[in-house]
PDB file of C-alpha atoms and ligand atoms in Angstrom:
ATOM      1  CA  UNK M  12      -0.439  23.648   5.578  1.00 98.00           C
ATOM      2  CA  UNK M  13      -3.605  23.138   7.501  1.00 98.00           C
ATOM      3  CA  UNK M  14      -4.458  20.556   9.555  1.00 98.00           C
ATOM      4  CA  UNK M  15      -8.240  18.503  10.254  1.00 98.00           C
ATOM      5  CA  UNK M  16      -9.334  16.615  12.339  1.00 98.00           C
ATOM      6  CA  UNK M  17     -13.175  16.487  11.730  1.00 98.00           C
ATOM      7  CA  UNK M  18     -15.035  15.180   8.366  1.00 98.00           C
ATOM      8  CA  UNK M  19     -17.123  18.096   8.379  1.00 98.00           C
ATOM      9  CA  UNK M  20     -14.167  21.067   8.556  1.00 98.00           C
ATOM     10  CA  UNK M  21     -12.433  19.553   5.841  1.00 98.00           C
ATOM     11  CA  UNK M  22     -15.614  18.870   3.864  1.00 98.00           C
ATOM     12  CA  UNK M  23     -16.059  22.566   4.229  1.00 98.00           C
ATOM     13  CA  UNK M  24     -12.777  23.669   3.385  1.00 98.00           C
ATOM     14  CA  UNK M  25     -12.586  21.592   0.457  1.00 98.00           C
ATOM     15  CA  UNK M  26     -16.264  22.322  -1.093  1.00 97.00           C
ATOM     16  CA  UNK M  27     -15.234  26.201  -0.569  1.00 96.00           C
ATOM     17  CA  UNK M  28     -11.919  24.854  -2.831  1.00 96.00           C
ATOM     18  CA  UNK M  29     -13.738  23.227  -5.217  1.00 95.00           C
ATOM     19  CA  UNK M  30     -16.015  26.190  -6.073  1.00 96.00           C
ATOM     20  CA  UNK M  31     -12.994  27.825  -7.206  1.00 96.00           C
ATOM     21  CA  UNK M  32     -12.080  24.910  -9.577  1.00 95.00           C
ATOM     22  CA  UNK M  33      -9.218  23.356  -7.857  1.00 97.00           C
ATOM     23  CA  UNK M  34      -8.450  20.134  -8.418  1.00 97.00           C
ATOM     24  CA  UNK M  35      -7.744  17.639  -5.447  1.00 98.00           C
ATOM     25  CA  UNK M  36      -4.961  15.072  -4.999  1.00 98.00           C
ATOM     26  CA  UNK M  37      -5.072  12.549  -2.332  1.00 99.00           C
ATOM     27  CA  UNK M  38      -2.699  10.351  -0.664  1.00 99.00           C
ATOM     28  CA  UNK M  39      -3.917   7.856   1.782  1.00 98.00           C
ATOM     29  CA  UNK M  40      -1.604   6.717   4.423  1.00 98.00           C
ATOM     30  CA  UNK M  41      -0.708   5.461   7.982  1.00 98.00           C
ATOM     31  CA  UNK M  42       1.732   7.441   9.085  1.00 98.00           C
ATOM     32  CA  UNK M  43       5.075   7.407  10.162  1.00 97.00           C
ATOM     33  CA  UNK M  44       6.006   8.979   6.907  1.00 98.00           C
ATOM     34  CA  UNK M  45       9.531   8.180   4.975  1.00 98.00           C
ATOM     35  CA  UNK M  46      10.295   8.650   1.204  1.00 98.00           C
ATOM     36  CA  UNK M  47       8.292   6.656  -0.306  1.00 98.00           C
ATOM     37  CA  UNK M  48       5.605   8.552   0.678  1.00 98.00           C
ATOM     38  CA  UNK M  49       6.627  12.066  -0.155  1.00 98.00           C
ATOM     39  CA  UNK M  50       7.182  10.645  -3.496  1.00 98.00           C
ATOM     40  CA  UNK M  51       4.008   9.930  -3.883  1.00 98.00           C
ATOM     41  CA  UNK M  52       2.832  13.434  -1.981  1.00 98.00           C
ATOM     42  CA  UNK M  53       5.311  15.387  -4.714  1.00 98.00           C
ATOM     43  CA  UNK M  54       3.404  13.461  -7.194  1.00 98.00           C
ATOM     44  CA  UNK M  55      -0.222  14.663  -6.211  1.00 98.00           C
ATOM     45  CA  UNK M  56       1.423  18.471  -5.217  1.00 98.00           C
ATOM     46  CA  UNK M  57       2.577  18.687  -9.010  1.00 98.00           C
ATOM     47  CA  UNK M  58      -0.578  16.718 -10.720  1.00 98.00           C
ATOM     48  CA  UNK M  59      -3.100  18.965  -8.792  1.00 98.00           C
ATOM     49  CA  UNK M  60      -3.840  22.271  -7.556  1.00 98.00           C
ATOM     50  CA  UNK M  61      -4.100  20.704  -4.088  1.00 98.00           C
ATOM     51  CA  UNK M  62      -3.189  17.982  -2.210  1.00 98.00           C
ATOM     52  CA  UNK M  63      -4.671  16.168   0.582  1.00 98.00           C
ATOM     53  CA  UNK M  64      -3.085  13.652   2.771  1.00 99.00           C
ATOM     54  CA  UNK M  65      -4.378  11.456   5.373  1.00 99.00           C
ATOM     55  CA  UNK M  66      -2.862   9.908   8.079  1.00 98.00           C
ATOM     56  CA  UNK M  67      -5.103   7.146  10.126  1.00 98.00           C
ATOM     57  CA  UNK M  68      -3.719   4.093  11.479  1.00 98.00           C
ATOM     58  CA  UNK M  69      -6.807   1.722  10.303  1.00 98.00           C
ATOM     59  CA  UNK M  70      -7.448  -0.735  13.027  1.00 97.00           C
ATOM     60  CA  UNK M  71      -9.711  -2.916  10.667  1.00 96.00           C
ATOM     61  CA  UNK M  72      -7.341  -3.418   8.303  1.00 97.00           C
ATOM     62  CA  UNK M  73      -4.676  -5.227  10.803  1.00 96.00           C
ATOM     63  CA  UNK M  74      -5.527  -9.265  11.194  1.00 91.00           C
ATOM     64  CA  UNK M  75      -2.695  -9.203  14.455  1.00 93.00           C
ATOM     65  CA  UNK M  76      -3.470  -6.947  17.488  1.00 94.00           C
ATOM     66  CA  UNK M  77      -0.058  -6.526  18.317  1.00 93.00           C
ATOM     67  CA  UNK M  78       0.398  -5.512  14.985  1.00 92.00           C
ATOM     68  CA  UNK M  79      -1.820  -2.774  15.405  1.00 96.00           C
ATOM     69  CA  UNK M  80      -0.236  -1.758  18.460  1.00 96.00           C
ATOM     70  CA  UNK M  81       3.392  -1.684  17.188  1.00 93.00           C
ATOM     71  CA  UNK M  82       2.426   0.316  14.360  1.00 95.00           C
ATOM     72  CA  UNK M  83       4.862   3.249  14.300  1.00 95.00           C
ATOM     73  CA  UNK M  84       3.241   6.352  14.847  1.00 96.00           C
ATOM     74  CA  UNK M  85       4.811  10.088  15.099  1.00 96.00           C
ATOM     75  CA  UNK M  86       2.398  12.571  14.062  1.00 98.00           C
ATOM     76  CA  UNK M  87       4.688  15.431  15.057  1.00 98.00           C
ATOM     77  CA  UNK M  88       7.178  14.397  12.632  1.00 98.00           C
ATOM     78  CA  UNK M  89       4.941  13.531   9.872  1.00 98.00           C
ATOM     79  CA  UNK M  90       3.712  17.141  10.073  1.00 98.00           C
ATOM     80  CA  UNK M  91       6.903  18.670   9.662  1.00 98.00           C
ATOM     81  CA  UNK M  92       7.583  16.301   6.619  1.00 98.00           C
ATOM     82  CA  UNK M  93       4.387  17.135   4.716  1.00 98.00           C
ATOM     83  CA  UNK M  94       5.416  20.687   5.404  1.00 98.00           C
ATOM     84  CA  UNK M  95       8.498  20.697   4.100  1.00 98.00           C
ATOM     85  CA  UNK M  96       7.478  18.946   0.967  1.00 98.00           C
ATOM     86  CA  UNK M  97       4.325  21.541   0.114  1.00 98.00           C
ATOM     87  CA  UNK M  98       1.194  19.267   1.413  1.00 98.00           C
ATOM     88  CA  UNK M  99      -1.756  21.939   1.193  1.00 98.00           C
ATOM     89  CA  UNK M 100      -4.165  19.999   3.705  1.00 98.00           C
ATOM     90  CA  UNK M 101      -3.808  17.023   6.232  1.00 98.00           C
ATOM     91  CA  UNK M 102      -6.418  14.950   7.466  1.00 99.00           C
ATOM     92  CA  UNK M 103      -5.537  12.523  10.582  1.00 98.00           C
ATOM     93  CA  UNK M 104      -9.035  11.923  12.144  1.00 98.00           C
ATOM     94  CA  UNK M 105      -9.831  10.030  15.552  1.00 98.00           C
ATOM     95  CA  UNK M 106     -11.080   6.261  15.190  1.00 97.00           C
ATOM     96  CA  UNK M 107     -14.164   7.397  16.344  1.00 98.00           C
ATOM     97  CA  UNK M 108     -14.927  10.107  14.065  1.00 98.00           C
ATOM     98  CA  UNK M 109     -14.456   7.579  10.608  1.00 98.00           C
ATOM     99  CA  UNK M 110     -16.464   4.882  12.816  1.00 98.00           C
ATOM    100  CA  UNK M 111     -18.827   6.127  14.570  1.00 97.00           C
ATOM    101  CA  UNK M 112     -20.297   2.826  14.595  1.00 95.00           C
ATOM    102  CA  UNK M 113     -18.934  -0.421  13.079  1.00 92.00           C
ATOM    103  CA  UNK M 114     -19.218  -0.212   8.824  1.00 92.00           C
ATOM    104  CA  UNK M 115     -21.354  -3.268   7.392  1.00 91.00           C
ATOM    105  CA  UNK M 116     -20.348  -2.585   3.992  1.00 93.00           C
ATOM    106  CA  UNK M 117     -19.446  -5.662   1.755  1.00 93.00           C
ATOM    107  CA  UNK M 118     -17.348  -6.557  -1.173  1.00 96.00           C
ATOM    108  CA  UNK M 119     -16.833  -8.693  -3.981  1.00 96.00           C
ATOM    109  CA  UNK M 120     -13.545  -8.415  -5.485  1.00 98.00           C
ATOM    110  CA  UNK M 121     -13.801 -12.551  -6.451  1.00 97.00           C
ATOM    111  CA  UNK M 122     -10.451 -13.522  -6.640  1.00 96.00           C
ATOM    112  CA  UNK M 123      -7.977 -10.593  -6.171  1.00 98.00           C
ATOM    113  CA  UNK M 124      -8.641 -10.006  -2.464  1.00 97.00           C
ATOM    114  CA  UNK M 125      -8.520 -14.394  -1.692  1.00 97.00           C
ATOM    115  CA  UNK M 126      -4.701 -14.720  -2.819  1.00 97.00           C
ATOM    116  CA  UNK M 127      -1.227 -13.856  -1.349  1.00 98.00           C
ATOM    117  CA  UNK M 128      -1.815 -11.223   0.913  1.00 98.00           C
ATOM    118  CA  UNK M 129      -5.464 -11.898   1.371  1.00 96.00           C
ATOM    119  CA  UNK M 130      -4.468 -15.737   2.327  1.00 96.00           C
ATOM    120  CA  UNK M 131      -2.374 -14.628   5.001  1.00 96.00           C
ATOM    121  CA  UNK M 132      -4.451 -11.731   6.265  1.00 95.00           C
ATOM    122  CA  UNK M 133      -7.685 -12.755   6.409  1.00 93.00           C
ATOM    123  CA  UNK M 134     -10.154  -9.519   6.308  1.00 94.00           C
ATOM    124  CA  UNK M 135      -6.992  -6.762   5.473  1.00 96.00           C
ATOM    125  CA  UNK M 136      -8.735  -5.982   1.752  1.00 97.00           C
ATOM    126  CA  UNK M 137     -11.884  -5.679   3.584  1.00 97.00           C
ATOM    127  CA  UNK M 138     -10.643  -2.984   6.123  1.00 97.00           C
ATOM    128  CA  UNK M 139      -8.573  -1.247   3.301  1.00 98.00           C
ATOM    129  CA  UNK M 140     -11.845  -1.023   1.101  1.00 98.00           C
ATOM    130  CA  UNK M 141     -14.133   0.164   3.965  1.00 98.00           C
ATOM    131  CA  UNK M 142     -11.515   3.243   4.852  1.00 98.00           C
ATOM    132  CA  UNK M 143     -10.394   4.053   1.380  1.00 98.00           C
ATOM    133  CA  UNK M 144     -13.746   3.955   0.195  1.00 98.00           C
ATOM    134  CA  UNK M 145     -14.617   6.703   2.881  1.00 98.00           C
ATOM    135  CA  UNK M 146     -12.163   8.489   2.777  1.00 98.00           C
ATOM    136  CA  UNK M 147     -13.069   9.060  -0.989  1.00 98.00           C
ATOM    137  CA  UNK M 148     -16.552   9.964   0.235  1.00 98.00           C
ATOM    138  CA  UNK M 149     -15.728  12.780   2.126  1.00 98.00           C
ATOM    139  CA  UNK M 150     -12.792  14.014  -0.214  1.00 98.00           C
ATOM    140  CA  UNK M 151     -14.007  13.379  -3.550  1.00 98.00           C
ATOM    141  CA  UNK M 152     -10.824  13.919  -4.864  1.00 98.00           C
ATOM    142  CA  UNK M 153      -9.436  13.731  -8.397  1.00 98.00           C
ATOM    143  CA  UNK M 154      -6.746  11.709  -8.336  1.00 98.00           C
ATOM    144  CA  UNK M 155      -5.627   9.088  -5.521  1.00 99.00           C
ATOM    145  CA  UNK M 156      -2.190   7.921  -5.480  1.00 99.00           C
ATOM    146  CA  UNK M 157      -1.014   4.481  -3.994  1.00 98.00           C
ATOM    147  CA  UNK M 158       2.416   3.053  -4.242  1.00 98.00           C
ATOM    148  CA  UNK M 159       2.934  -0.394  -6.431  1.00 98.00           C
ATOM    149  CA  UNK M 160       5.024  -1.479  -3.465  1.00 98.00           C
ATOM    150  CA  UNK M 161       1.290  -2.742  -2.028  1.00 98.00           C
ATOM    151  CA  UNK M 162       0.859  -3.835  -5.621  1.00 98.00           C
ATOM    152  CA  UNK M 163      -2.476  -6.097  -4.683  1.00 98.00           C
ATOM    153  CA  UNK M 164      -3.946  -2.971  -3.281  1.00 98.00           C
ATOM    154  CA  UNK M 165      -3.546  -1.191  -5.870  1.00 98.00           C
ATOM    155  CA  UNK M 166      -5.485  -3.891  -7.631  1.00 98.00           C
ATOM    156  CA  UNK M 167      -8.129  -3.739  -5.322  1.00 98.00           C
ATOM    157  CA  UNK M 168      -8.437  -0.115  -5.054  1.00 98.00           C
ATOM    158  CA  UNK M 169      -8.961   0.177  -9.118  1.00 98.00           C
ATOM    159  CA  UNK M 170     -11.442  -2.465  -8.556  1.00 98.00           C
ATOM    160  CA  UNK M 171     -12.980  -0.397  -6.249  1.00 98.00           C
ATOM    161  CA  UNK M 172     -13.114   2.442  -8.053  1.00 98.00           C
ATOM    162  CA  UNK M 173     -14.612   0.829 -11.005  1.00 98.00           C
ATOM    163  CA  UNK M 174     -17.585  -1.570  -9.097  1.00 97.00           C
ATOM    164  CA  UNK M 175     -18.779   1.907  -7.090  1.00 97.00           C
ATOM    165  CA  UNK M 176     -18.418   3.817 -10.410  1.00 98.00           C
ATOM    166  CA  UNK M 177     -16.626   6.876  -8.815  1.00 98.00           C
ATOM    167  CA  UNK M 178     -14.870   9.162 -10.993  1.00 97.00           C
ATOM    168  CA  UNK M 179     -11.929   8.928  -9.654  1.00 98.00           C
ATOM    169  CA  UNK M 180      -8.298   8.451 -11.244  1.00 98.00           C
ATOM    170  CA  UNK M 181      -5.535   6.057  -9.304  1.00 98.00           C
ATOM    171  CA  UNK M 182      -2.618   6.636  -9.919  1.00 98.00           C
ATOM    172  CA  UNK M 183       0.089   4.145  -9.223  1.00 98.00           C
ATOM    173  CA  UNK M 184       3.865   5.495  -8.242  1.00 98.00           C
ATOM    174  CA  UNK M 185       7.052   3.561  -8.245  1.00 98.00           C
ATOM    175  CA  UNK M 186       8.186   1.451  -5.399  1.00 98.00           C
ATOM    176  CA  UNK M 187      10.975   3.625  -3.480  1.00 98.00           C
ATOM    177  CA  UNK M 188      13.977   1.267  -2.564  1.00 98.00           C
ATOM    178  CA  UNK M 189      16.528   2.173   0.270  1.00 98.00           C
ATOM    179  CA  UNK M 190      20.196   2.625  -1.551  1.00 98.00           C
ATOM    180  CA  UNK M 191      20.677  -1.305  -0.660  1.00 98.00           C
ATOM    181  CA  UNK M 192      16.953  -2.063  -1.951  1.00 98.00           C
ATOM    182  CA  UNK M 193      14.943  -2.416   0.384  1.00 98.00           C
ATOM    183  CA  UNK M 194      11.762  -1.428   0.047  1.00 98.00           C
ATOM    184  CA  UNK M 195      11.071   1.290   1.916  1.00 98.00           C
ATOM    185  CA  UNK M 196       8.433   0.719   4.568  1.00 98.00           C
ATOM    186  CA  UNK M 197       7.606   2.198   7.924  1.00 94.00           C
ATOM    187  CA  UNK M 198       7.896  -1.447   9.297  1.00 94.00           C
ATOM    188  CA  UNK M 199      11.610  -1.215   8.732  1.00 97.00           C
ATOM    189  CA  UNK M 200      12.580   1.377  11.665  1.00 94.00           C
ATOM    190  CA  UNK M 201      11.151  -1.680  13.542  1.00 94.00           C
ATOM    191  CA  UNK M 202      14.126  -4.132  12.036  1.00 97.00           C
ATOM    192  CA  UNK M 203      16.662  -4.800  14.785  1.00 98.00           C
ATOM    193  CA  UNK M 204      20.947  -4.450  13.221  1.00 98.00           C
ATOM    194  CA  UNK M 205      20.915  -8.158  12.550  1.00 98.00           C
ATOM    195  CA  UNK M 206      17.579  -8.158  10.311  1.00 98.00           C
ATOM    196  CA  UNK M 207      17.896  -5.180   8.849  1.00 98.00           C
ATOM    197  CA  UNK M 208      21.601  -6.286   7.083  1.00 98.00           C
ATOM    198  CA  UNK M 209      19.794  -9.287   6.079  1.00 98.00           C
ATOM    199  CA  UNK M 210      16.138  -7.663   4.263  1.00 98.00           C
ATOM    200  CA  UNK M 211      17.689  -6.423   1.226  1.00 98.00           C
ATOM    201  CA  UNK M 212      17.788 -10.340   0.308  1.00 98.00           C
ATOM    202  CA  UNK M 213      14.488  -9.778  -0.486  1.00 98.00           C
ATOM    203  CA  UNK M 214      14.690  -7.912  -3.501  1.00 98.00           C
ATOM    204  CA  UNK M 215      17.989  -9.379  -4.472  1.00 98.00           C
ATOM    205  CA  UNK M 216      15.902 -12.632  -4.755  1.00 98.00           C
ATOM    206  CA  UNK M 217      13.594 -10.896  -6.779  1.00 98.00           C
ATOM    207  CA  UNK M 218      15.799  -9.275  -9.189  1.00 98.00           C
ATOM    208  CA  UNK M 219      17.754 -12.567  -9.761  1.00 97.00           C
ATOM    209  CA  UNK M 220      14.191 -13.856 -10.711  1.00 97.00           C
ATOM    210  CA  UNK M 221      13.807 -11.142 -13.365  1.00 97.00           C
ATOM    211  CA  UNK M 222      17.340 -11.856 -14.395  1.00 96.00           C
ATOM    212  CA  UNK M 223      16.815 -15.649 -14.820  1.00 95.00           C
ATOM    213  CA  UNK M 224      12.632 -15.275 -16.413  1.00 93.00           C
ATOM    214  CA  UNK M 225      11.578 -16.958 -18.432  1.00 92.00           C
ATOM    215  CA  UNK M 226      12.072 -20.452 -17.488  1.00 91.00           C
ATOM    216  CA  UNK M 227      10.099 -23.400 -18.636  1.00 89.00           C
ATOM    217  CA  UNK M 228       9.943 -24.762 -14.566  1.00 94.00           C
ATOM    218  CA  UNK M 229       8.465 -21.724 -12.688  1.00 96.00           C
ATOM    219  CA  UNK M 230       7.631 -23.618  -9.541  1.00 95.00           C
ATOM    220  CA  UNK M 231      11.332 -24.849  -9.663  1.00 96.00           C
ATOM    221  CA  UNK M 232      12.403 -21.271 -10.000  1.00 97.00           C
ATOM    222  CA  UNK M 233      10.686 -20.676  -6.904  1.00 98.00           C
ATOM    223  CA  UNK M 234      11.516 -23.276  -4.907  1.00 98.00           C
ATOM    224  CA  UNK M 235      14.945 -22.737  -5.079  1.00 97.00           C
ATOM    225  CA  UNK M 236      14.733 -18.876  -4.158  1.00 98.00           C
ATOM    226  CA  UNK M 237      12.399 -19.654  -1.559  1.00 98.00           C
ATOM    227  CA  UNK M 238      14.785 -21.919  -0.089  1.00 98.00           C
ATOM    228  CA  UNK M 239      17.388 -19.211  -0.818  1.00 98.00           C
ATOM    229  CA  UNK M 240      15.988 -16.970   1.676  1.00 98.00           C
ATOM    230  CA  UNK M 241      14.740 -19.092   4.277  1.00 98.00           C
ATOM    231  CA  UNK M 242      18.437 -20.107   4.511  1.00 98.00           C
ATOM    232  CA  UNK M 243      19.187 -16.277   6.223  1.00 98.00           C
ATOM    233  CA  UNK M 244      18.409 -16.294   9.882  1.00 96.00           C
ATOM    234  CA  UNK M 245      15.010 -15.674  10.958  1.00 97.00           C
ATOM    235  CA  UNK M 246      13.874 -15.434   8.025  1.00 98.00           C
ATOM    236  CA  UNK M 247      10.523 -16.896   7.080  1.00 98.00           C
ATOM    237  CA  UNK M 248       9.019 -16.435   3.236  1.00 98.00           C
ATOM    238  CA  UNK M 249       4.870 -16.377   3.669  1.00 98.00           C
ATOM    239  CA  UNK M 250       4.526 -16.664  -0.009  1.00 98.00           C
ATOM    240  CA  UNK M 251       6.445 -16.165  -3.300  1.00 98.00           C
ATOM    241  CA  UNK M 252       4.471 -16.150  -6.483  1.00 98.00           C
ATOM    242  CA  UNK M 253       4.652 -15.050  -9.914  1.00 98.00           C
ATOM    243  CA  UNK M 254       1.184 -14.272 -11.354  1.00 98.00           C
ATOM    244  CA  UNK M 255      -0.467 -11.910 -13.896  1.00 97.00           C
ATOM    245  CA  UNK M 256      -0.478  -8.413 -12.814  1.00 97.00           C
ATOM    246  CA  UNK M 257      -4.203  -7.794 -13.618  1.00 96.00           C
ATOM    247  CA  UNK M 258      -5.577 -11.217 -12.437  1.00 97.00           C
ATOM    248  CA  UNK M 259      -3.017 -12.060  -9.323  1.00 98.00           C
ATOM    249  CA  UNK M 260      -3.726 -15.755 -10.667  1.00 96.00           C
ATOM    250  CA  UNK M 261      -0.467 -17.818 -10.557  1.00 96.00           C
ATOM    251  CA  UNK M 262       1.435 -18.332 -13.916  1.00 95.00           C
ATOM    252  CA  UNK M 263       2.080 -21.791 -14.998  1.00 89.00           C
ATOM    253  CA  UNK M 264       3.469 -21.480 -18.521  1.00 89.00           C
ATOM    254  CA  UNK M 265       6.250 -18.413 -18.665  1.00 86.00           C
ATOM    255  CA  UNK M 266       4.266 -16.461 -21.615  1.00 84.00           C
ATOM    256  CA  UNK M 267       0.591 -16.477 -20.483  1.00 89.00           C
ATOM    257  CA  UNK M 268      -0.005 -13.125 -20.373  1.00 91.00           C
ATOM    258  CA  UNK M 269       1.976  -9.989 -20.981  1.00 90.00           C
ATOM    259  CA  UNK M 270       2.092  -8.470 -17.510  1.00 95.00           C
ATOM    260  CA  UNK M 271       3.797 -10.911 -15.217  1.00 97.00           C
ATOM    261  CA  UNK M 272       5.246  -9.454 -11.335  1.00 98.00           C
ATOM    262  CA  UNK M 273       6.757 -11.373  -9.031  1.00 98.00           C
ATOM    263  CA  UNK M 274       5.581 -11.223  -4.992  1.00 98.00           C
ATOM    264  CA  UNK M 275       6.448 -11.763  -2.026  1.00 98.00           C
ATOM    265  CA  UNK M 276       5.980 -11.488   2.061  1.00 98.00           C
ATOM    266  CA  UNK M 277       8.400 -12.945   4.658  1.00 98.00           C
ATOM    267  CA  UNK M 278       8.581 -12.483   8.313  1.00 98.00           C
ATOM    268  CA  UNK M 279      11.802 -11.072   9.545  1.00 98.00           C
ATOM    269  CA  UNK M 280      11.854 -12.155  12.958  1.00 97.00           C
ATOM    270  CA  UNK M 281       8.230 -10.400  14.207  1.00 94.00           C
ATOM    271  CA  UNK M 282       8.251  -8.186  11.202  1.00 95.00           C
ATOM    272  CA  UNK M 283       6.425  -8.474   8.005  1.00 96.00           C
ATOM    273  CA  UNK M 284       7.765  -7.304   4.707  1.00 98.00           C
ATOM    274  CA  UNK M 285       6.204  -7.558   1.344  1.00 98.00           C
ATOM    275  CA  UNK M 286       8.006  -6.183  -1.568  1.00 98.00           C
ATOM    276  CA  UNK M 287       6.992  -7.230  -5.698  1.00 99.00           C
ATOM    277  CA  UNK M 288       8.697  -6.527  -9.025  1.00 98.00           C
ATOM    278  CA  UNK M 289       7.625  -6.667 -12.607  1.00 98.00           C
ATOM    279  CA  UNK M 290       9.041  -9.400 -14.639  1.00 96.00           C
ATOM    280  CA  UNK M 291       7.813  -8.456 -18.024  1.00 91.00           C
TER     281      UNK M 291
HETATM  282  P1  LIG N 201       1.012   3.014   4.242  1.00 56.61           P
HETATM  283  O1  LIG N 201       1.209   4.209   5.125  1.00 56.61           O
HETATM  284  O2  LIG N 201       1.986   1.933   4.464  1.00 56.61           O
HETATM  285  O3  LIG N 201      -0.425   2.581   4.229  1.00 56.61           O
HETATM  286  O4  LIG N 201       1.304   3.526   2.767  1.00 56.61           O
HETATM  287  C1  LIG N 201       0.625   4.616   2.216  1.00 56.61           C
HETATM  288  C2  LIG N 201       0.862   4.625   0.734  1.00 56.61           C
HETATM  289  O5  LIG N 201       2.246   4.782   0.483  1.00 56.61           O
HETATM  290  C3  LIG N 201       0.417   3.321   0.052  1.00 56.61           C
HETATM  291  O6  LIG N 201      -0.191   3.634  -1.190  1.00 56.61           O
HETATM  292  C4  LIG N 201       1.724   2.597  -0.139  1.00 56.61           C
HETATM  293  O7  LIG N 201       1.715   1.689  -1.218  1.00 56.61           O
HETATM  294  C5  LIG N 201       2.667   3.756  -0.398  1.00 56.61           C
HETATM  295  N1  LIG N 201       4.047   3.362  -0.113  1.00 56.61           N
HETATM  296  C6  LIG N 201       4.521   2.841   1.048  1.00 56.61           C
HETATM  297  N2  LIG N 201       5.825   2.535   0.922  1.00 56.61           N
HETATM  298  C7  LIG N 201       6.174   2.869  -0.339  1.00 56.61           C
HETATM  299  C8  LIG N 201       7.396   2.781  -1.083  1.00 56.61           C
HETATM  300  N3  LIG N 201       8.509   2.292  -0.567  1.00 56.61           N
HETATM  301  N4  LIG N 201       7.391   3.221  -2.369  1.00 56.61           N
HETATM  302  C9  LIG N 201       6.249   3.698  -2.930  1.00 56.61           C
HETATM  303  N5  LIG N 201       5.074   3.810  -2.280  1.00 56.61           N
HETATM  304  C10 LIG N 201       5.041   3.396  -1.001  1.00 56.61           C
END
């Protein structure tokens, strides 16, 4: 496994690859690697001839400062990790080198980047775009691979793909649950004993809204499971929604469309989690 730290040795490395025909397999990321992410890093290793993961904590994509600075970071261990699973190349630039100066770029993604998580974190989408968007510049891989657990950036990034016409294929992978079903997140290391027995709630509210869809009173449905969880302690839900997994727009009548997912983010204590499953 090799490891970069400057767009223009990797660009090298991987143009000298690409003469030889491989094909290239990235997996964007922030570090402080679990599962979930291997998953989707076993995913690209056996879809591609090589695979290509970056590791940059993107401070334009975080709305809170202290956020930012809380984000869990171990690049040691990550390493080791990637190793161990067969990662060919890893990126993990300096701030400085992917912003040299502050990116201008704008978007329109209409709707999909203005509800749930783009409510509550005003300009997140934005700073996802900007970095994903260069870090598909200077990699120019095949395939990207993003986990459904950020289900709305997935959205966005196809989006993406398709308004800058880049031949690129995403590839969505499986939310990976904890053996209690939690989502597994590299917020959750930061889940005190007390919070962390209550956050599997979260998708046991969600599957017992798969088990009781469809119902004629969807805002009902959610009322009550809001109120559900708000009941545990310290436990705050953000937003709960069902809406149409292409559109994000909210469903009113149980049958609009045929792809229907169920969201949600809550603050545990200082912790955010977001976590989503399919209904239909
Ligand atoms: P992050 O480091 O949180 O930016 O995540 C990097 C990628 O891993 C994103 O595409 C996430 O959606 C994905 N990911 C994070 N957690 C999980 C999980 N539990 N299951 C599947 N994919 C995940």
């Amino acid at each position: 496994m090799e490891f970069f730290k400057t767009i223009t040795a990797l660009k090298k490395k991987l143009s000298d690859e690409k003469k030889h025909g491989r094909t290239i397999g990235l997996v964007p990321t922030m570090g402080a690697l679990h599962v979930g992410h291997l998953e989707l890093v076993r995913k690209s290793i056996t879809e591609n001839s090589l695979t290509v993961v970056s590791i940059f904590v993107n401070p334009i994509q975080f709305n809170i400062k202290e956020d930012l600075l809380k984000y869990p970071r171990d690049l040691a261990s990550d390493l080791e990790k990637l190793k161990s699973v067969g990662c060919d190349y890893v990126f993990a630039p300096e701030t400085t080198e992917l912003y040299p100066e502050p990116d201008l770029t704008r978007f329109d993604f209409g709707q999909l980047d203005k509800v749930m998580e783009g409510k509550f974190r005003p300009g997140h989408f934005y700073g996802v775009a900007i970095v994903v968007k260069k870090l598909f510049e200077i990699i120019e891989p095949d395939q990207a691979y993003f986990g459904e657990k950020d289900f709305q950036q997935l959205t966005i990034i196809k989006r993406l793909v398709e308004m800058e016409k880049m031949s690129i294929n995403i590839i969505p992978c499986e939310i990976v649950r904890e053996a209690d079903g939690l989502a597994m997140s590299s917020r959750n290391v930061r889940l005190s004993k007390n919070e962390r027995d209550i956050a599997p709630q979260i998708y046991k509210t969600l599957k017992n809204i798969k088990k009781t869809y469809p119902v004629s009173n969807i805002s009902e449905l959610l009322k009550v499971s809001i109120n559900l969880l708000n009941s545990n302690d310290g436990l705050t839900v953000e937003y709960l929604e069902i809406v149409d997994a292409k559109t994000l727009n909210p469903i009113k009548k149980p049958y609009e469309t045929n792809e229907i997912i169920a969201c949600i983010a809550v603050n545990l204590g200082n912790i955010r989690l977001i976590d989503n499953l399919k209904l239909t």
